[in-house]
CSV table of C-alpha atoms in Angstrom, one decimal:
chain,number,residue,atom,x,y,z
F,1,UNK,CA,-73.6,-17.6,-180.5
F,2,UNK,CA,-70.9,-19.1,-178.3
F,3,UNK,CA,-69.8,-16.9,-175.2
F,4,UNK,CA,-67.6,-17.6,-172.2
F,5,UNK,CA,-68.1,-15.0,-170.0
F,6,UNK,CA,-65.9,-15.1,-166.7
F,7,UNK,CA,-66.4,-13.4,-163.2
F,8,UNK,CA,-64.6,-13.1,-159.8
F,9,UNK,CA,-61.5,-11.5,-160.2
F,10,UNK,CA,-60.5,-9.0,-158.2
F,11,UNK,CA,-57.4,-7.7,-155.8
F,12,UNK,CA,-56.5,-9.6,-153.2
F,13,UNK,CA,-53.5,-9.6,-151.0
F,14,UNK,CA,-50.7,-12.3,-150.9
F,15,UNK,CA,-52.1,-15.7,-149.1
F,16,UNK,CA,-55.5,-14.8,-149.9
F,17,UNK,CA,-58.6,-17.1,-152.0
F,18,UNK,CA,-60.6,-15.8,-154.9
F,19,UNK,CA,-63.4,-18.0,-156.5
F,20,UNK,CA,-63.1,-17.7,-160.6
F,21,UNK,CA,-66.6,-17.9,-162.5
F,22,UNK,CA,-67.0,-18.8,-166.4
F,23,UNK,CA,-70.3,-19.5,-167.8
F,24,UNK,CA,-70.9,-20.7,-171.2
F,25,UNK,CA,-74.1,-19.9,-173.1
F,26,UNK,CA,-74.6,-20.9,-177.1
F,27,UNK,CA,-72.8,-24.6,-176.4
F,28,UNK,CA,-73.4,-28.0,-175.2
F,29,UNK,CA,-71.7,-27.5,-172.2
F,30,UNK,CA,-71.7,-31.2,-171.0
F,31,UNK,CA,-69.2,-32.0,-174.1
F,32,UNK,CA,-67.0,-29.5,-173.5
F,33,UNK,CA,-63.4,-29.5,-172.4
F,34,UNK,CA,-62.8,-26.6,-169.6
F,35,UNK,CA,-59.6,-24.5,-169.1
F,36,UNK,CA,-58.4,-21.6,-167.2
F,37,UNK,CA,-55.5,-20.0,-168.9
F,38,UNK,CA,-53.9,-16.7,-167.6
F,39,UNK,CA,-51.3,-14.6,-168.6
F,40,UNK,CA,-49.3,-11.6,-167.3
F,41,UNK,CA,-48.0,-8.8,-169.1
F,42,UNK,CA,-45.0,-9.7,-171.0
F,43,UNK,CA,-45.3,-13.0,-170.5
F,44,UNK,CA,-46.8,-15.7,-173.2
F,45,UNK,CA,-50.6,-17.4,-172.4
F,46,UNK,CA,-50.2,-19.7,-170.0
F,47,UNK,CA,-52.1,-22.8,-169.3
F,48,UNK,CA,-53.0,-23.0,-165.8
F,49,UNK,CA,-56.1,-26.1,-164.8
F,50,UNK,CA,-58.4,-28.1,-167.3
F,51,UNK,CA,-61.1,-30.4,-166.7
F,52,UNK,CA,-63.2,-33.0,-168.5
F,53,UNK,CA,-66.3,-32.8,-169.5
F,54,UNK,CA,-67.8,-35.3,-166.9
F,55,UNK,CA,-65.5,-33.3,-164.2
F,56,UNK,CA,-63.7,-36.5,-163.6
F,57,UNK,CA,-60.3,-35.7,-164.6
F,58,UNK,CA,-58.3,-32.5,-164.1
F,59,UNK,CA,-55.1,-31.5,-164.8
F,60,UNK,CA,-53.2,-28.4,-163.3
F,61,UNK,CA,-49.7,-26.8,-164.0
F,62,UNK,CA,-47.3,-27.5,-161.8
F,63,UNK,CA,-47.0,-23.9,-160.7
F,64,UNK,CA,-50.6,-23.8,-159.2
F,65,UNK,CA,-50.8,-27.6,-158.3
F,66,UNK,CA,-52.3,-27.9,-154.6
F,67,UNK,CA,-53.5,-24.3,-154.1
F,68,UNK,CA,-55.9,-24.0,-157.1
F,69,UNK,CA,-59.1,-26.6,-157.6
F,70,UNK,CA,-61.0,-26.3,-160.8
F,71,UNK,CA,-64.6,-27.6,-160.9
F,72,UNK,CA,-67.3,-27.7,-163.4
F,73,UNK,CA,-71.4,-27.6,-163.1
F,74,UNK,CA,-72.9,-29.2,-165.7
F,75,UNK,CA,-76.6,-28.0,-164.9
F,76,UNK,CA,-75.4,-24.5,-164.7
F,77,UNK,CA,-73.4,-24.4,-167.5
F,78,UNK,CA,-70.4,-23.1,-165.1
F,79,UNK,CA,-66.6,-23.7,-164.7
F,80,UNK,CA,-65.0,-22.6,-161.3
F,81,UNK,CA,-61.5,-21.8,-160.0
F,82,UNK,CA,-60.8,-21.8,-156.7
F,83,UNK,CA,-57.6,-20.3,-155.7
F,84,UNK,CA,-55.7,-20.2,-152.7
F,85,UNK,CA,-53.1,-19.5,-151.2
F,86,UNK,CA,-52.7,-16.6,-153.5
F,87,UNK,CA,-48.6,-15.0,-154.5
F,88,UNK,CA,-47.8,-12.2,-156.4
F,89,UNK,CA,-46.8,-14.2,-159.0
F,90,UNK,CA,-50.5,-15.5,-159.7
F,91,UNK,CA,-51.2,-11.6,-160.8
F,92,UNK,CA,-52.8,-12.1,-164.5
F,93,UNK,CA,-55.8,-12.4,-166.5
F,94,UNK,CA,-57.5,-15.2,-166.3
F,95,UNK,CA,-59.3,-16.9,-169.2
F,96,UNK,CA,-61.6,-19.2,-169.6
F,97,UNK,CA,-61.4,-21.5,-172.6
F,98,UNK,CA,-63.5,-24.4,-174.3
F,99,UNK,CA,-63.5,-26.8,-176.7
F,100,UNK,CA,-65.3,-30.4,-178.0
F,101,UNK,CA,-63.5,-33.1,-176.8
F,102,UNK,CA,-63.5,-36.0,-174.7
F,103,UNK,CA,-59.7,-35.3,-173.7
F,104,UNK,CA,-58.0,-32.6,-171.8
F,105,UNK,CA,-55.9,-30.2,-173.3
F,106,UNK,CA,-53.1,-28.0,-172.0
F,107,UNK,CA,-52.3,-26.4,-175.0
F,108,UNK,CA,-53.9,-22.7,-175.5
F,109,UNK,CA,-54.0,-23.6,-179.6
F,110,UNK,CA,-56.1,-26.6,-178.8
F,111,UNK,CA,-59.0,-24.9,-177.5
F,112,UNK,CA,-61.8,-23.0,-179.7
F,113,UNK,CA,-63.5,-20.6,-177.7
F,114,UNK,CA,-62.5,-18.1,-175.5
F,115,UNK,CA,-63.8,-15.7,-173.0
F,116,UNK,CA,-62.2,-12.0,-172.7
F,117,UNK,CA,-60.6,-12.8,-169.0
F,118,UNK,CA,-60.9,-11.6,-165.7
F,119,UNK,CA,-58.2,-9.8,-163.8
F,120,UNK,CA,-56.3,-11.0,-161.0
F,121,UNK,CA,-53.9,-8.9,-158.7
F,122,UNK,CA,-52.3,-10.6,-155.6
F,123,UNK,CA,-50.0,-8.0,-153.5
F,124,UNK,CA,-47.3,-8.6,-151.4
């Protein structure tokens, strides 16, 4: 059975670093595309870092683009995102998300599995 489980969340104030965990079980994890979406109350899913599956390309929104660094251990079946540099407006749940491919998607209806998220509240 496939499961993306994601850990690290947390509160945090404005300025500050959390370290996002996802770890895959029930998948070949060294074929898999990686994302992080997140998305705020309201507010549509929104795609937020993605990585290959050899770690050698990434792709980030522009909104996140030199504070957050995604990452990806292939021997411990693990995606990371570091944040830094935390606002207010990062406040969201973050999920992780997965699918077989050898390119990197942005789009949250490309990807097939998906964890249930991990919380993330930055105050000002």
């Amino acid at each position: 059975q496939a499961l993306l489980v994601e850990s690290g969340g947390g509160l945090v104030q404005a300025g500050g670093s959390l370290k996002l965990s996802c770890a895959a079980s029930g998948l070949t994890f060294r074929s898999l595309v990686m994302g992080w979406f997140r998305q705020a109350p309201g507010k549509e899913r929104e795609f937020v870092a993605a990585i290959a599956w050899s770690g050698g390309s990434t792709f980030y929104a522009d909104s996140v683009k030199g504070r957050f660094t995604i990452s990806r251990d292939n021997v411990k079946n693990t995606v990371y995102l570091q944040m830094n540099s935390l606002k207010p407006e990062d406040t969201a749940l973050y999920v992780c998300a997965a699918r077989y491919s050898a390119v990197v998607h942005t789009t949250p209806n490309d990807y097939e599995y998906w964890g249930q998220g991990t919380q993330v509240t930055v105050s000002s």
